[in-house]
mmCIF file of C-alpha atoms in Angstrom:
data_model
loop_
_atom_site.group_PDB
_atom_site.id
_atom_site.type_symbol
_atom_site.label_atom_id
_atom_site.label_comp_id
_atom_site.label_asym_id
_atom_site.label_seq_id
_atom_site.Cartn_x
_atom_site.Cartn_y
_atom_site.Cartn_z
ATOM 1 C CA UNK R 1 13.475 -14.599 8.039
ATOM 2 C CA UNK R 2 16.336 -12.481 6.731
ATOM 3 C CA UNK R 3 14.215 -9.345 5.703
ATOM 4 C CA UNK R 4 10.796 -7.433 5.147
ATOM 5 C CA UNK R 5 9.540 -6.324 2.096
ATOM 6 C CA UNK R 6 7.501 -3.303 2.605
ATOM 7 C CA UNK R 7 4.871 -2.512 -0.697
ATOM 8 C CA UNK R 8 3.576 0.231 1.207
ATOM 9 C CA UNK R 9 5.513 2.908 3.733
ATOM 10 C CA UNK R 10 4.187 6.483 3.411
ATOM 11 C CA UNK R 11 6.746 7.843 6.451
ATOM 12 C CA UNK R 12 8.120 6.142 9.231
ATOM 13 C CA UNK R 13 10.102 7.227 12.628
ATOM 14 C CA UNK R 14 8.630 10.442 12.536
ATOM 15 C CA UNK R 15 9.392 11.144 8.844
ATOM 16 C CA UNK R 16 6.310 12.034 6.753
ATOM 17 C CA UNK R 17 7.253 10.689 2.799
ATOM 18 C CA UNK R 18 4.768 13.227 1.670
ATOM 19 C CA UNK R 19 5.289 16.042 3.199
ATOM 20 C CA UNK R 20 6.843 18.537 0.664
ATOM 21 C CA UNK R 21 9.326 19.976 3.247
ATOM 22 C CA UNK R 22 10.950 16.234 3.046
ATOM 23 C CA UNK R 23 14.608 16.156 3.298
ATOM 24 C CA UNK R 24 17.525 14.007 2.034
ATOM 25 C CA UNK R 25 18.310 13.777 5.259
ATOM 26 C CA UNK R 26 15.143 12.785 6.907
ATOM 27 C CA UNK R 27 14.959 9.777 4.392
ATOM 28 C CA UNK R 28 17.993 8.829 5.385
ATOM 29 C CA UNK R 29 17.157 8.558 8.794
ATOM 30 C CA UNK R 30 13.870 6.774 7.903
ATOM 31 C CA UNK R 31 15.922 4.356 6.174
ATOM 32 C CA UNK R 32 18.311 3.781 8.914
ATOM 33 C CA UNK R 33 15.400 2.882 11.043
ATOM 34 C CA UNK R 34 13.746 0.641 8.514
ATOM 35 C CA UNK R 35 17.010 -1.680 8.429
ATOM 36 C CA UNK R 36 17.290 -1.474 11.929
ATOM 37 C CA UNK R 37 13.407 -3.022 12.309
ATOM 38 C CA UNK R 38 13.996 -5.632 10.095
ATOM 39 C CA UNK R 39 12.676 -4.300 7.056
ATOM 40 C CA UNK R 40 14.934 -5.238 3.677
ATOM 41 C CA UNK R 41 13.327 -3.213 1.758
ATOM 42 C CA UNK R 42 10.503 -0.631 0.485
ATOM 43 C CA UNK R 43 8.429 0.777 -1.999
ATOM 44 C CA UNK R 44 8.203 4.752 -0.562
ATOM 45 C CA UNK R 45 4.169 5.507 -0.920
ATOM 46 C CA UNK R 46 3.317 8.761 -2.143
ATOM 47 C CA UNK R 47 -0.395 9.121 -1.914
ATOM 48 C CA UNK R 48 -3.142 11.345 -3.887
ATOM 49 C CA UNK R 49 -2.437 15.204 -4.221
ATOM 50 C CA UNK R 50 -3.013 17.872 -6.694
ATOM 51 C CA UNK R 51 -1.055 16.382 -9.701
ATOM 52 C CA UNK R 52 2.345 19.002 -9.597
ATOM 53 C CA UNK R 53 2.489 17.840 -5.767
ATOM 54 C CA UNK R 54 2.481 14.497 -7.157
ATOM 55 C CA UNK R 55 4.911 15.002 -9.610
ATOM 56 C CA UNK R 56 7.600 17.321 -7.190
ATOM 57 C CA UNK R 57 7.376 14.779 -4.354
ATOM 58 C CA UNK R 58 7.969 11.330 -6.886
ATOM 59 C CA UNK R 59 10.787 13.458 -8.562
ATOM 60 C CA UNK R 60 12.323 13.991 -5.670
ATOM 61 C CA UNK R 61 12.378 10.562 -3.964
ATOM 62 C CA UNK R 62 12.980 8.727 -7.450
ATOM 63 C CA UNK R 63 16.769 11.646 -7.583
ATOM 64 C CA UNK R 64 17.344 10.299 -3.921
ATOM 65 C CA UNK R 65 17.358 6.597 -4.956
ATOM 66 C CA UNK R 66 19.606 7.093 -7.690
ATOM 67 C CA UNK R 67 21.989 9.488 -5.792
ATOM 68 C CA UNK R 68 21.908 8.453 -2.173
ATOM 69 C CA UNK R 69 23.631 4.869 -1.776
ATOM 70 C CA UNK R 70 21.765 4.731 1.382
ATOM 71 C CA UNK R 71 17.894 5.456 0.443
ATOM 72 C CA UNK R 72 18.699 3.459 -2.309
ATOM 73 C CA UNK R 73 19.401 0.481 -0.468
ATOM 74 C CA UNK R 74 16.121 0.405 1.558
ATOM 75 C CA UNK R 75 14.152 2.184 -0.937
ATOM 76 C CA UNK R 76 13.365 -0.323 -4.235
ATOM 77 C CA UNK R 77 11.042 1.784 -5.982
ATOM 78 C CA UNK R 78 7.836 3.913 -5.277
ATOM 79 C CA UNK R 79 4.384 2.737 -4.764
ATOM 80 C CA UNK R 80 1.987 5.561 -6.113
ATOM 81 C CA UNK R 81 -1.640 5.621 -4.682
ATOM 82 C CA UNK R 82 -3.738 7.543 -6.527
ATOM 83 C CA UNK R 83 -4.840 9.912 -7.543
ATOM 84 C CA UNK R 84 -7.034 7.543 -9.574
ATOM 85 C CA UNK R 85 -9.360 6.136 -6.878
ATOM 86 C CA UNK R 86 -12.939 6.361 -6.376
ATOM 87 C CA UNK R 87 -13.552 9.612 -5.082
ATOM 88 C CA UNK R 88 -16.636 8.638 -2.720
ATOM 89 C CA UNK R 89 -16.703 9.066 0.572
ATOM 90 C CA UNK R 90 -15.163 5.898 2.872
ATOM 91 C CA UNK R 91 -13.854 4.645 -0.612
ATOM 92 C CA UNK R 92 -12.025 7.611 -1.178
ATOM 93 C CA UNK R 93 -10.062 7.139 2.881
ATOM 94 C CA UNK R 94 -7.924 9.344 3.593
ATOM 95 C CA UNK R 95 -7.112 10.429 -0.062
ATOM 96 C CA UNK R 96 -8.196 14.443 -0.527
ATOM 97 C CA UNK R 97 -10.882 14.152 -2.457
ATOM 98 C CA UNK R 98 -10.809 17.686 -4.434
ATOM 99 C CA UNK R 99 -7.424 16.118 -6.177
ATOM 100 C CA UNK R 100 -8.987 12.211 -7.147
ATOM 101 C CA UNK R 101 -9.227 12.217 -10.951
ATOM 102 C CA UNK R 102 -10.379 9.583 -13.649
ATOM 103 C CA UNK R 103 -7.387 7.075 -14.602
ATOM 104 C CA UNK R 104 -5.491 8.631 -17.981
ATOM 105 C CA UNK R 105 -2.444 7.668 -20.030
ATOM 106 C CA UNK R 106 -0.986 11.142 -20.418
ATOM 107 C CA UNK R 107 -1.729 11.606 -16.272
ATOM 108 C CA UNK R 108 -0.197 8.058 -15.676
ATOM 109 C CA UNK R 109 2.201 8.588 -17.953
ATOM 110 C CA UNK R 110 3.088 12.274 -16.190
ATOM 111 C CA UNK R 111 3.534 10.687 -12.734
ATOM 112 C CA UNK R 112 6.279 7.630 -14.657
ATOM 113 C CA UNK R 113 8.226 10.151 -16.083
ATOM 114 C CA UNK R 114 8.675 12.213 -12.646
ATOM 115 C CA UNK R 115 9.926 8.635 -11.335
ATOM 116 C CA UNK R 116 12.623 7.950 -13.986
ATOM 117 C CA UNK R 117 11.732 4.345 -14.124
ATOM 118 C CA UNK R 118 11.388 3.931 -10.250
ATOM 119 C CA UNK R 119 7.644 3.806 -10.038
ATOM 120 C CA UNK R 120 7.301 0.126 -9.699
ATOM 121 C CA UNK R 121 3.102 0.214 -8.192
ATOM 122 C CA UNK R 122 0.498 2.043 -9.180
ATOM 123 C CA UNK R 123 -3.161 1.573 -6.757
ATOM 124 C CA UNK R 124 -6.189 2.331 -8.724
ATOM 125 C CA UNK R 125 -9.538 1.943 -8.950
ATOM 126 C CA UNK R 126 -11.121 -0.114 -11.730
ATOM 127 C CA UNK R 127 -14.091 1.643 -12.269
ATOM 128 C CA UNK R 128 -11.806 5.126 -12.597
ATOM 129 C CA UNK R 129 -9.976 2.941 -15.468
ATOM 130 C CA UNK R 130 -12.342 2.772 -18.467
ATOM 131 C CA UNK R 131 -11.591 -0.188 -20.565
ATOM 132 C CA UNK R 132 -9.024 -1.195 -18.070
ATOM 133 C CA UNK R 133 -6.921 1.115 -20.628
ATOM 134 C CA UNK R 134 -4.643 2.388 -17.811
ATOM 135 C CA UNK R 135 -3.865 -0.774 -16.433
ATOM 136 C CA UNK R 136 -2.981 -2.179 -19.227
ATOM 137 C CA UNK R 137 -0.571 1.156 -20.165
ATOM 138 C CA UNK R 138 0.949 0.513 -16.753
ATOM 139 C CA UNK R 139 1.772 -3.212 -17.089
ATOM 140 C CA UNK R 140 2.849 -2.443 -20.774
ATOM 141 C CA UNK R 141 5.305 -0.964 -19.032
ATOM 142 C CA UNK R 142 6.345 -3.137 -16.248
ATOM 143 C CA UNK R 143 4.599 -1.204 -13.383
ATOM 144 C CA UNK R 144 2.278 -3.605 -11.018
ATOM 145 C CA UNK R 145 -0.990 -2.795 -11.185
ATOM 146 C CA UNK R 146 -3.129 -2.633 -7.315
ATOM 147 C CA UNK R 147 -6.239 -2.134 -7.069
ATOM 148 C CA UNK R 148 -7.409 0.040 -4.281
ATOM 149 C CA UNK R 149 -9.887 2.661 -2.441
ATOM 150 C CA UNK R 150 -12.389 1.251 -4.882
ATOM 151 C CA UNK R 151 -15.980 -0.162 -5.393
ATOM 152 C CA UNK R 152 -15.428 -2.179 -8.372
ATOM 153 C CA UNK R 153 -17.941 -4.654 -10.006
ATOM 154 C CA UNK R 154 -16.833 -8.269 -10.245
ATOM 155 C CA UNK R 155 -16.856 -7.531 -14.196
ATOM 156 C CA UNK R 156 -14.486 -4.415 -13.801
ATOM 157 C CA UNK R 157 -12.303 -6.263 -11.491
ATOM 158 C CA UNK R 158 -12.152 -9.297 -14.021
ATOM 159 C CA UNK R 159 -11.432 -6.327 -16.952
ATOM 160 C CA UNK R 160 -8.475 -5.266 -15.145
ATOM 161 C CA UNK R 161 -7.241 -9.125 -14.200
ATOM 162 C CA UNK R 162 -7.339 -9.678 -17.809
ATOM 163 C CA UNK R 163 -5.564 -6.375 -18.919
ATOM 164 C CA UNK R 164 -2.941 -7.213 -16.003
ATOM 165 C CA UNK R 165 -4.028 -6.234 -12.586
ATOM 166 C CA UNK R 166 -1.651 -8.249 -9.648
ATOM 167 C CA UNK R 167 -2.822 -6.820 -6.109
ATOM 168 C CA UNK R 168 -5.874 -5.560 -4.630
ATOM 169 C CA UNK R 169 -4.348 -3.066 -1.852
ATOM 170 C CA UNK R 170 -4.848 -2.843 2.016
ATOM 171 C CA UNK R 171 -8.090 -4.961 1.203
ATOM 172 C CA UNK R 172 -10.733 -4.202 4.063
ATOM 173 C CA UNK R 173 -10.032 -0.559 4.251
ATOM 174 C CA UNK R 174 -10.325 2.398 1.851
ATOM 175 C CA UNK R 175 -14.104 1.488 2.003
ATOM 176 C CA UNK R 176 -16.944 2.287 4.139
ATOM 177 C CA UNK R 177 -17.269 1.333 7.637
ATOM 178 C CA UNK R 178 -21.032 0.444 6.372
ATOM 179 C CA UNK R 179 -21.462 -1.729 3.211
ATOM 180 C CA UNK R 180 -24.080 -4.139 1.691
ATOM 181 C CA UNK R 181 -24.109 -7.744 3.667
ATOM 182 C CA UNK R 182 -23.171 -9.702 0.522
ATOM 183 C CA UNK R 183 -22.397 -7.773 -2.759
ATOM 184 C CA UNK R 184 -19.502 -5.815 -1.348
ATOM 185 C CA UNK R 185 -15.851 -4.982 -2.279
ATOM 186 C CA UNK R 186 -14.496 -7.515 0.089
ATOM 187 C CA UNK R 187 -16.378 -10.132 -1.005
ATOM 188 C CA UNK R 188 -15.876 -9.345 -4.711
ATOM 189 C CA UNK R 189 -12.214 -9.268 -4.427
ATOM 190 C CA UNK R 190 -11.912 -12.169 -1.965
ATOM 191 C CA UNK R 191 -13.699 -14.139 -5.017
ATOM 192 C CA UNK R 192 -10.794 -13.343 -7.193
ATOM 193 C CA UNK R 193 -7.864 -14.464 -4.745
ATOM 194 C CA UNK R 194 -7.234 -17.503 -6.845
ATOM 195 C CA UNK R 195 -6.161 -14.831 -9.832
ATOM 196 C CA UNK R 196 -4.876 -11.869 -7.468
ATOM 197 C CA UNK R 197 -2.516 -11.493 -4.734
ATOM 198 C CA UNK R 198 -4.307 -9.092 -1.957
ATOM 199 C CA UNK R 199 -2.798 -6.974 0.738
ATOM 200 C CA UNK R 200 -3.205 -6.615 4.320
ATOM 201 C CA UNK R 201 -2.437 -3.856 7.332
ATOM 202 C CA UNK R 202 -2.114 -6.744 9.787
ATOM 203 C CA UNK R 203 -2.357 -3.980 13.274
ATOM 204 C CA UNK R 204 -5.481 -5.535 14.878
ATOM 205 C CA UNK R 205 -7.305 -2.375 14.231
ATOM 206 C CA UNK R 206 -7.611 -1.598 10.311
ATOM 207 C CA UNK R 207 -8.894 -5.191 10.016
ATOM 208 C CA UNK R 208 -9.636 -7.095 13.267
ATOM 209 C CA UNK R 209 -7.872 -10.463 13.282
ATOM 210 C CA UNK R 210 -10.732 -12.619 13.934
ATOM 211 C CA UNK R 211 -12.391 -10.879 10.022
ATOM 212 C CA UNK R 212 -8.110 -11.191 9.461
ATOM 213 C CA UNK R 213 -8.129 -14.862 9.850
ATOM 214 C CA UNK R 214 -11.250 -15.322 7.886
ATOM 215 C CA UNK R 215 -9.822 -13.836 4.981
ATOM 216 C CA UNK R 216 -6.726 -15.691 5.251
ATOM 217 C CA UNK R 217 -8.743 -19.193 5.223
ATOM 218 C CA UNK R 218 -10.049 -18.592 2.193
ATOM 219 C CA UNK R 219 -6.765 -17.414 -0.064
ATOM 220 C CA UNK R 220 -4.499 -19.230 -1.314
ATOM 221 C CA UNK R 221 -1.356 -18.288 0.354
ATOM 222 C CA UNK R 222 0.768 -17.711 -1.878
ATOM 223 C CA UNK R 223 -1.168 -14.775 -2.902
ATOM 224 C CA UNK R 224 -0.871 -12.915 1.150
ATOM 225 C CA UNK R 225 1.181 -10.066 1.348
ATOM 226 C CA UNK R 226 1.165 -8.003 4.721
ATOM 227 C CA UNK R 227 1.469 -3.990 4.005
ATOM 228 C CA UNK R 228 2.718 -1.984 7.088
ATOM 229 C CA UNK R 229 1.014 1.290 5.342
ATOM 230 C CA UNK R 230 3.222 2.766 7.681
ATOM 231 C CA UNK R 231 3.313 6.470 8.308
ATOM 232 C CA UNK R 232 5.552 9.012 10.077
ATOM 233 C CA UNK R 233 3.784 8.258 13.721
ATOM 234 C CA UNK R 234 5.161 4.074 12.613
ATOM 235 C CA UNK R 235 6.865 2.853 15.775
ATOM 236 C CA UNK R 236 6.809 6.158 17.613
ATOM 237 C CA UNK R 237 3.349 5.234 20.284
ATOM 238 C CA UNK R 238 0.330 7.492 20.677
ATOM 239 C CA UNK R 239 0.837 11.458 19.645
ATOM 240 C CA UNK R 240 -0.350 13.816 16.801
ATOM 241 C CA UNK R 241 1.483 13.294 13.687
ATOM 242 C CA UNK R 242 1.292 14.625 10.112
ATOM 243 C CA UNK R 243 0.672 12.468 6.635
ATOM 244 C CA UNK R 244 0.644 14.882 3.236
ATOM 245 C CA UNK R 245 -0.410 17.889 5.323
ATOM 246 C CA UNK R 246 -3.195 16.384 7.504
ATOM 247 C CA UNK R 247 -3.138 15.551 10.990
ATOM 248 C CA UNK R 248 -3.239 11.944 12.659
ATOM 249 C CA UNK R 249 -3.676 11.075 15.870
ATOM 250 C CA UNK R 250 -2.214 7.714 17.173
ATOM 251 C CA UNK R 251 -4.313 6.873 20.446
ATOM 252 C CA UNK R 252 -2.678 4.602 22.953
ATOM 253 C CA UNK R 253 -4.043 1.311 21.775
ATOM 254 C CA UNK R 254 -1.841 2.259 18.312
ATOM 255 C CA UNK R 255 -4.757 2.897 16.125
ATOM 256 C CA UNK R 256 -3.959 5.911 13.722
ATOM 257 C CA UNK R 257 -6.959 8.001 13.215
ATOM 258 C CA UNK R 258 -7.872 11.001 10.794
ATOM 259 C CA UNK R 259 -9.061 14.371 12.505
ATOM 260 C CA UNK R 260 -12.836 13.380 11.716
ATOM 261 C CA UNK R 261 -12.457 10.415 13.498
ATOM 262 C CA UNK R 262 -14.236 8.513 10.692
ATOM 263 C CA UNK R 263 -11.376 6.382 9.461
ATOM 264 C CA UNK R 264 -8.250 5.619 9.656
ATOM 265 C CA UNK R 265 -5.224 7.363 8.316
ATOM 266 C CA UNK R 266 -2.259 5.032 7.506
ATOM 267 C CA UNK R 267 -0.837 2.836 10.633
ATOM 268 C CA UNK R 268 1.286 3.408 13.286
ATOM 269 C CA UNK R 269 2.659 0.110 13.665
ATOM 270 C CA UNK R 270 5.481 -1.690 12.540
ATOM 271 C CA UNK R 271 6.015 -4.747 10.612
ATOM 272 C CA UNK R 272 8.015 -6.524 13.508
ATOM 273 C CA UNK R 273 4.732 -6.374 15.854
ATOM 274 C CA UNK R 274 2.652 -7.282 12.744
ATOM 275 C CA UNK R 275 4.543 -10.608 12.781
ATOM 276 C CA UNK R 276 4.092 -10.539 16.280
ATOM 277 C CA UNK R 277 -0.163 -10.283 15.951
ATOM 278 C CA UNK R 278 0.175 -12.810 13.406
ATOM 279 C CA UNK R 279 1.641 -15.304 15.300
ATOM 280 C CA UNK R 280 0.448 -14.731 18.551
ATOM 281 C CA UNK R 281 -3.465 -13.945 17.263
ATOM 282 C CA UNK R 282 -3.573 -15.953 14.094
ATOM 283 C CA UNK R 283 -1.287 -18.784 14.995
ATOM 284 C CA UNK R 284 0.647 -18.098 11.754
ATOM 285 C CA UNK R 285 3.514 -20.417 11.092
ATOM 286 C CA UNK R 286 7.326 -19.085 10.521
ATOM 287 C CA UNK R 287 6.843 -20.914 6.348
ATOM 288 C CA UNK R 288 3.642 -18.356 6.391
ATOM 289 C CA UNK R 289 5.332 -15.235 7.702
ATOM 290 C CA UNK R 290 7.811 -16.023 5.236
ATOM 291 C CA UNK R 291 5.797 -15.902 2.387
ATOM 292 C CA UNK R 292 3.501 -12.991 3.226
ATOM 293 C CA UNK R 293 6.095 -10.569 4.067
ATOM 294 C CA UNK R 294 8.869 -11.463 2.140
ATOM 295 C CA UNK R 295 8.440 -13.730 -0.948
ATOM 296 C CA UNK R 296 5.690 -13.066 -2.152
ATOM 297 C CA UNK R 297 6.014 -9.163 -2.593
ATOM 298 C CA UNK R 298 9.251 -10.317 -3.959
ATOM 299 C CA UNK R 299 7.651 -12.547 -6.548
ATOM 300 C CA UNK R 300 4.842 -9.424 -7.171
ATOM 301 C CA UNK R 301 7.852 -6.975 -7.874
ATOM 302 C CA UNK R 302 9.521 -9.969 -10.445
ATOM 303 C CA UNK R 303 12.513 -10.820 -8.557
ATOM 304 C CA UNK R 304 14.038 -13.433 -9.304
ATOM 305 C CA UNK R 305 16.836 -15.877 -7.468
ATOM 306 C CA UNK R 306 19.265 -14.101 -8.864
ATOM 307 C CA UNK R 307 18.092 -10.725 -7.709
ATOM 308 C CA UNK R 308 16.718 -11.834 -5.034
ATOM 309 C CA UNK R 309 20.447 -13.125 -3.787
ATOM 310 C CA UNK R 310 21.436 -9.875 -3.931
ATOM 311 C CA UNK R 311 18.817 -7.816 -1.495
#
């Protein structure tokens, strides 16, 4: 395949995106080592914070893009999770909790200005979104829509489908470890695959590949797209590592864990071995790699051939 695309990279080769001592030069770097793993190219994550963190760290990567040929070669836009996500615990992950807020148009509309038109995802959760009135700010103004770190009904999932909702993020994670046997958030949203693409962290550990393949079975594939959710410990093996001012440990199996130990806390592993798991553990086919990590994010972002030429 002649690329990646990456929807979701919060830090990578020991750069933390969301750290607010960040420098031009460390992006750089994290770029560099981006290309050199295959990835084309990547929407930078910045996850849930108090709102001026937010704002400072989005305003900072969105002046990068436009000023630094380099970032702005790898980096295509920024994905911004949160901060309007459910806010109980398991749903809420690894997002600080104290800073989750219900879904607003002068808050969503704060956190597109401080991207300058570069804030091309937003992840929220439905039920945060009354009357599915954010969502359908955010695709009025061509921002995709993800849902994520939510409990959603089936009718507030369909409310946001209808008001423009195109991706249910990292589906099988940002949720409890311990859920209801049927009328769960994997099952609701796997019902809706026919009208929403869905996003996977395809390590072996943040959804085990023989649950993986399940899902897979039952999509259509045109609407699979593999996240790396990557963060600063991506690629570097087992250590301590920092995302947004908490500490992660990798353990030597790859498996990036939050201090509790209760969940996990982004990924450590790189989209290269992801392809690698999905072929060797899922039998995936090259046409199906291709389409899960490069078209289709590419059709979810609108790219078309002519654009597309050009990445």
């Amino acid at each position: 395949m002649s690329g990646f695309i990456d929807l979701q990279v919060n830090g990578y080769a020991g750069v933390d995106f969301n750290s607010d001592e960040l420098s031009e030069a460390d992006l750089v770097a994290a770029c560099t080592e981006l290309a050199c793993d295959g990835v084309e190219q990547t929407l930078a994550t910045i996850i849930t914070a108090p709102m001026d963190q937010m704002v400072s760290r989005i305003t900072r990567i969105a002046d990068w893009i436009e000023s630094v040929p380099e970032i702005r070669k790898q980096i295509a836009g920024i994905h911004v999770e949160g901060p309007f996500i459910s806010p109980v615990d398991g749903f809420v992950g690894a997002h600080p909790k104290a800073a989750v807020q219900l879904a607003t148009a002068d808050a969503a509309e704060r956190l597109l200005d401080a991207g300058n038109g570069h804030v091309r995802l937003v992840t929220l959760a439905p039920e945060m979104d009354s009357g599915a009135a954010v969502t359908r700010f955010l695709r009025d103004r061509s921002v995709v829509v993800a849902a994520g770190h939510s409990d959603a009904s089936v009718d507030e999932l369909d409310r946001c489908i209808d008001a423009g909702l195109g991706l249910y993020t990292h589906l099988g994670n940002g949720c409890p470890s311990q859920l209801h046997r049927h009328d769960n958030i994997i099952q609701r949203v796997l019902s809706r695959s026919d009208r929403l693409m869905i996003s996977f962290v395809a390590d072996g550990h943040h959804v085990p590949t023989f649950a993986l393949r399940n899902y897979l079975r039952c999509m259509p594939t045109e609407n699979v797209v593999i996240v790396s959710d990557a963060i600063a410990a991506a690629g570097l093996g087992p250590g301590e590592y920092q995302l947004a001012g908490q500490t992660v440990y990798v353990d030597d199996d790859g498996a990036a864990w939050a201090e509790c130990r209760t969940h996990f806390a982004g990924c450590a592993t790189t989209l290269p071995k992801m392809r690698e798991i999905l072929i060797r553990d899922l039998g995936a086919t090259t046409t199906e790699i291709n389409a899960w990590m490069r078209d289709n994010p590419k059709r979810l972002l609108g790219y078309t051939p002519a654009t597309s030429a050009a990445l």
